[in-house]
Amino acid sequence: MLSRRAFLRSIALATAAAPVGVLAVTLEADAQTWVPPANRSPVPLRNAPPPPRWEARPPVRPGLVWVPGYWTWSARSLRYVWVEGSWQRSRPGMRYVGAQWVLRGSEWVFIPGRWVRW
């Protein structure tokens, strides 16, 4: 169960993000997970994202997959923002491909993390 503080924080963040459709929040019993919406269009940028932050990988949890953190672009603050890694429920016959930034021509495009079939 989420602590009261974590719950209120997630509600505040969801309320702030909802009007611009940047992030969708999924609350689970023991984890807070950020999931980019599937219909989000890529945001091309000229400046490269910072290198990934080092995150301590938590111990394995049965039935869950660790999704590493990534940089996303905040249109609100006009800067890159780090999204911390989180646990996601595993999906039979699928594997998770992490979010990434790809250089296309002279612009950086964000490709959200996603589940793909084996």
PDB file of C-alpha atoms in Angstrom:
ATOM      1  CA  MET A   1       0.000   0.000   0.000  1.00  0.00           C
ATOM      2  CA  LEU A   2       1.279   3.480  -0.802  1.00  0.00           C
ATOM      3  CA  SER A   3       2.071   5.809   2.064  1.00  0.00           C
ATOM      4  CA  ARG A   4      -0.191   8.829   2.444  1.00  0.00           C
ATOM      5  CA  ARG A   5       2.603  11.122   1.275  1.00  0.00           C
ATOM      6  CA  ALA A   6       3.354   9.021  -1.826  1.00  0.00           C
ATOM      7  CA  PHE A   7      -0.351   8.820  -2.639  1.00  0.00           C
ATOM      8  CA  LEU A   8      -0.853  12.596  -2.340  1.00  0.00           C
ATOM      9  CA  ARG A   9       2.273  13.215  -4.404  1.00  0.00           C
ATOM     10  CA  SER A  10       1.041  10.886  -7.156  1.00  0.00           C
ATOM     11  CA  ILE A  11      -2.355  12.636  -7.189  1.00  0.00           C
ATOM     12  CA  ALA A  12      -0.682  16.059  -7.427  1.00  0.00           C
ATOM     13  CA  LEU A  13       1.579  14.904 -10.242  1.00  0.00           C
ATOM     14  CA  ALA A  14      -1.291  13.241 -12.089  1.00  0.00           C
ATOM     15  CA  THR A  15      -3.393  16.380 -11.782  1.00  0.00           C
ATOM     16  CA  ALA A  16      -0.561  18.526 -13.127  1.00  0.00           C
ATOM     17  CA  ALA A  17       0.169  16.156 -16.019  1.00  0.00           C
ATOM     18  CA  ALA A  18      -3.424  15.345 -16.996  1.00  0.00           C
ATOM     19  CA  PRO A  19      -4.217  18.596 -18.864  1.00  0.00           C
ATOM     20  CA  VAL A  20      -1.211  18.288 -21.147  1.00  0.00           C
ATOM     21  CA  GLY A  21      -1.464  14.524 -21.555  1.00  0.00           C
ATOM     22  CA  VAL A  22       2.232  13.997 -20.872  1.00  0.00           C
ATOM     23  CA  LEU A  23       2.034  11.083 -18.461  1.00  0.00           C
ATOM     24  CA  ALA A  24      -0.507   8.574 -17.265  1.00  0.00           C
ATOM     25  CA  VAL A  25      -0.261   7.281 -13.735  1.00  0.00           C
ATOM     26  CA  THR A  26      -0.934   3.705 -12.784  1.00  0.00           C
ATOM     27  CA  LEU A  27      -1.155   3.054  -9.072  1.00  0.00           C
ATOM     28  CA  GLU A  28      -0.622  -0.495  -7.900  1.00  0.00           C
ATOM     29  CA  ALA A  29      -0.793  -1.953  -4.426  1.00  0.00           C
ATOM     30  CA  ASP A  30       2.954  -1.874  -3.856  1.00  0.00           C
ATOM     31  CA  ALA A  31       4.384   0.250  -6.673  1.00  0.00           C
ATOM     32  CA  GLN A  32       3.911   3.586  -8.372  1.00  0.00           C
ATOM     33  CA  THR A  33       4.460   3.215 -12.103  1.00  0.00           C
ATOM     34  CA  TRP A  34       4.708   5.922 -14.735  1.00  0.00           C
ATOM     35  CA  VAL A  35       3.522   4.852 -18.171  1.00  0.00           C
ATOM     36  CA  PRO A  36       3.745   7.144 -21.197  1.00  0.00           C
ATOM     37  CA  PRO A  37       0.500   7.089 -23.198  1.00  0.00           C
ATOM     38  CA  ALA A  38       0.640   4.909 -26.315  1.00  0.00           C
ATOM     39  CA  ASN A  39      -0.557   7.690 -28.624  1.00  0.00           C
ATOM     40  CA  ARG A  40       2.061  10.212 -27.538  1.00  0.00           C
ATOM     41  CA  SER A  41       3.825  11.683 -30.547  1.00  0.00           C
ATOM     42  CA  PRO A  42       7.623  11.982 -30.469  1.00  0.00           C
ATOM     43  CA  VAL A  43       9.055  15.340 -29.440  1.00  0.00           C
ATOM     44  CA  PRO A  44      12.067  16.259 -31.610  1.00  0.00           C
ATOM     45  CA  LEU A  45      14.817  18.199 -29.812  1.00  0.00           C
ATOM     46  CA  ARG A  46      18.138  19.633 -30.929  1.00  0.00           C
ATOM     47  CA  ASN A  47      20.028  19.151 -27.650  1.00  0.00           C
ATOM     48  CA  ALA A  48      20.994  15.620 -26.599  1.00  0.00           C
ATOM     49  CA  PRO A  49      19.648  14.131 -23.373  1.00  0.00           C
ATOM     50  CA  PRO A  50      22.055  13.756 -20.433  1.00  0.00           C
ATOM     51  CA  PRO A  51      23.683  10.347 -19.951  1.00  0.00           C
ATOM     52  CA  PRO A  52      21.506   7.866 -18.026  1.00  0.00           C
ATOM     53  CA  ARG A  53      21.741   8.099 -14.249  1.00  0.00           C
ATOM     54  CA  TRP A  54      23.095   5.156 -12.317  1.00  0.00           C
ATOM     55  CA  GLU A  55      20.379   3.410 -10.349  1.00  0.00           C
ATOM     56  CA  ALA A  56      20.909   0.610  -7.871  1.00  0.00           C
ATOM     57  CA  ARG A  57      18.988  -2.360  -9.224  1.00  0.00           C
ATOM     58  CA  PRO A  58      16.686  -3.656  -6.487  1.00  0.00           C
ATOM     59  CA  PRO A  59      16.589  -7.378  -5.648  1.00  0.00           C
ATOM     60  CA  VAL A  60      14.471  -9.546  -7.953  1.00  0.00           C
ATOM     61  CA  ARG A  61      10.765  -9.653  -7.117  1.00  0.00           C
ATOM     62  CA  PRO A  62       8.722 -12.634  -8.345  1.00  0.00           C
ATOM     63  CA  GLY A  63       6.182 -11.747 -11.038  1.00  0.00           C
ATOM     64  CA  LEU A  64       7.694  -8.301 -11.609  1.00  0.00           C
ATOM     65  CA  VAL A  65      10.170  -6.826 -14.096  1.00  0.00           C
ATOM     66  CA  TRP A  66      12.486  -3.922 -13.244  1.00  0.00           C
ATOM     67  CA  VAL A  67      12.060  -1.087 -15.765  1.00  0.00           C
ATOM     68  CA  PRO A  68      15.119   1.188 -15.623  1.00  0.00           C
ATOM     69  CA  GLY A  69      14.818   4.952 -15.335  1.00  0.00           C
ATOM     70  CA  TYR A  70      15.111   7.293 -18.303  1.00  0.00           C
ATOM     71  CA  TRP A  71      15.222  10.960 -19.264  1.00  0.00           C
ATOM     72  CA  THR A  72      12.054  12.551 -20.619  1.00  0.00           C
ATOM     73  CA  TRP A  73      11.481  16.076 -21.916  1.00  0.00           C
ATOM     74  CA  SER A  74       9.353  18.403 -19.816  1.00  0.00           C
ATOM     75  CA  ALA A  75       7.498  20.856 -22.055  1.00  0.00           C
ATOM     76  CA  ARG A  76       6.486  22.679 -18.897  1.00  0.00           C
ATOM     77  CA  SER A  77      10.000  23.398 -17.593  1.00  0.00           C
ATOM     78  CA  LEU A  78      11.739  23.102 -20.997  1.00  0.00           C
ATOM     79  CA  ARG A  79      14.373  20.698 -19.730  1.00  0.00           C
ATOM     80  CA  TYR A  80      15.089  16.995 -19.401  1.00  0.00           C
ATOM     81  CA  VAL A  81      13.593  15.341 -16.321  1.00  0.00           C
ATOM     82  CA  TRP A  82      14.691  11.986 -14.884  1.00  0.00           C
ATOM     83  CA  VAL A  83      11.954   9.361 -14.415  1.00  0.00           C
ATOM     84  CA  GLU A  84      13.098   6.828 -11.806  1.00  0.00           C
ATOM     85  CA  GLY A  85      13.037   3.118 -12.509  1.00  0.00           C
ATOM     86  CA  SER A  86      10.058   1.117 -11.289  1.00  0.00           C
ATOM     87  CA  TRP A  87       8.627  -2.370 -11.054  1.00  0.00           C
ATOM     88  CA  GLN A  88       6.098  -3.513 -13.674  1.00  0.00           C
ATOM     89  CA  ARG A  89       4.073  -6.698 -13.598  1.00  0.00           C
ATOM     90  CA  SER A  90       5.596  -9.229 -15.972  1.00  0.00           C
ATOM     91  CA  ARG A  91       3.560 -10.157 -19.041  1.00  0.00           C
ATOM     92  CA  PRO A  92       3.674 -13.757 -20.257  1.00  0.00           C
ATOM     93  CA  GLY A  93       5.333 -14.123 -23.680  1.00  0.00           C
ATOM     94  CA  MET A  94       6.555 -10.521 -23.654  1.00  0.00           C
ATOM     95  CA  ARG A  95       9.697  -8.610 -22.749  1.00  0.00           C
ATOM     96  CA  TYR A  96      10.159  -4.950 -21.911  1.00  0.00           C
ATOM     97  CA  VAL A  97      12.193  -2.686 -24.221  1.00  0.00           C
ATOM     98  CA  GLY A  98      13.310   0.401 -22.317  1.00  0.00           C
ATOM     99  CA  ALA A  99      12.689   4.005 -23.306  1.00  0.00           C
ATOM    100  CA  GLN A 100      15.393   5.563 -25.456  1.00  0.00           C
ATOM    101  CA  TRP A 101      16.420   8.692 -27.295  1.00  0.00           C
ATOM    102  CA  VAL A 102      17.305   8.290 -30.978  1.00  0.00           C
ATOM    103  CA  LEU A 103      19.176  10.815 -33.119  1.00  0.00           C
ATOM    104  CA  ARG A 104      17.295  11.306 -36.406  1.00  0.00           C
ATOM    105  CA  GLY A 105      19.125  13.751 -38.627  1.00  0.00           C
ATOM    106  CA  SER A 106      19.890  16.657 -36.306  1.00  0.00           C
ATOM    107  CA  GLU A 107      17.038  16.043 -33.843  1.00  0.00           C
ATOM    108  CA  TRP A 108      16.664  13.778 -30.816  1.00  0.00           C
ATOM    109  CA  VAL A 109      13.384  11.838 -30.696  1.00  0.00           C
ATOM    110  CA  PHE A 110      12.050  10.050 -27.610  1.00  0.00           C
ATOM    111  CA  ILE A 111      10.857   6.465 -28.075  1.00  0.00           C
ATOM    112  CA  PRO A 112       8.797   5.386 -25.027  1.00  0.00           C
ATOM    113  CA  GLY A 113       9.449   2.046 -23.331  1.00  0.00           C
ATOM    114  CA  ARG A 114       7.118  -0.737 -24.434  1.00  0.00           C
ATOM    115  CA  TRP A 115       6.270  -4.412 -24.162  1.00  0.00           C
ATOM    116  CA  VAL A 116       7.076  -6.574 -27.204  1.00  0.00           C
ATOM    117  CA  ARG A 117       6.470 -10.246 -27.927  1.00  0.00           C
ATOM    118  CA  TRP A 118       9.477 -12.582 -27.598  1.00  0.00           C
TER     119      TRP A 118
END
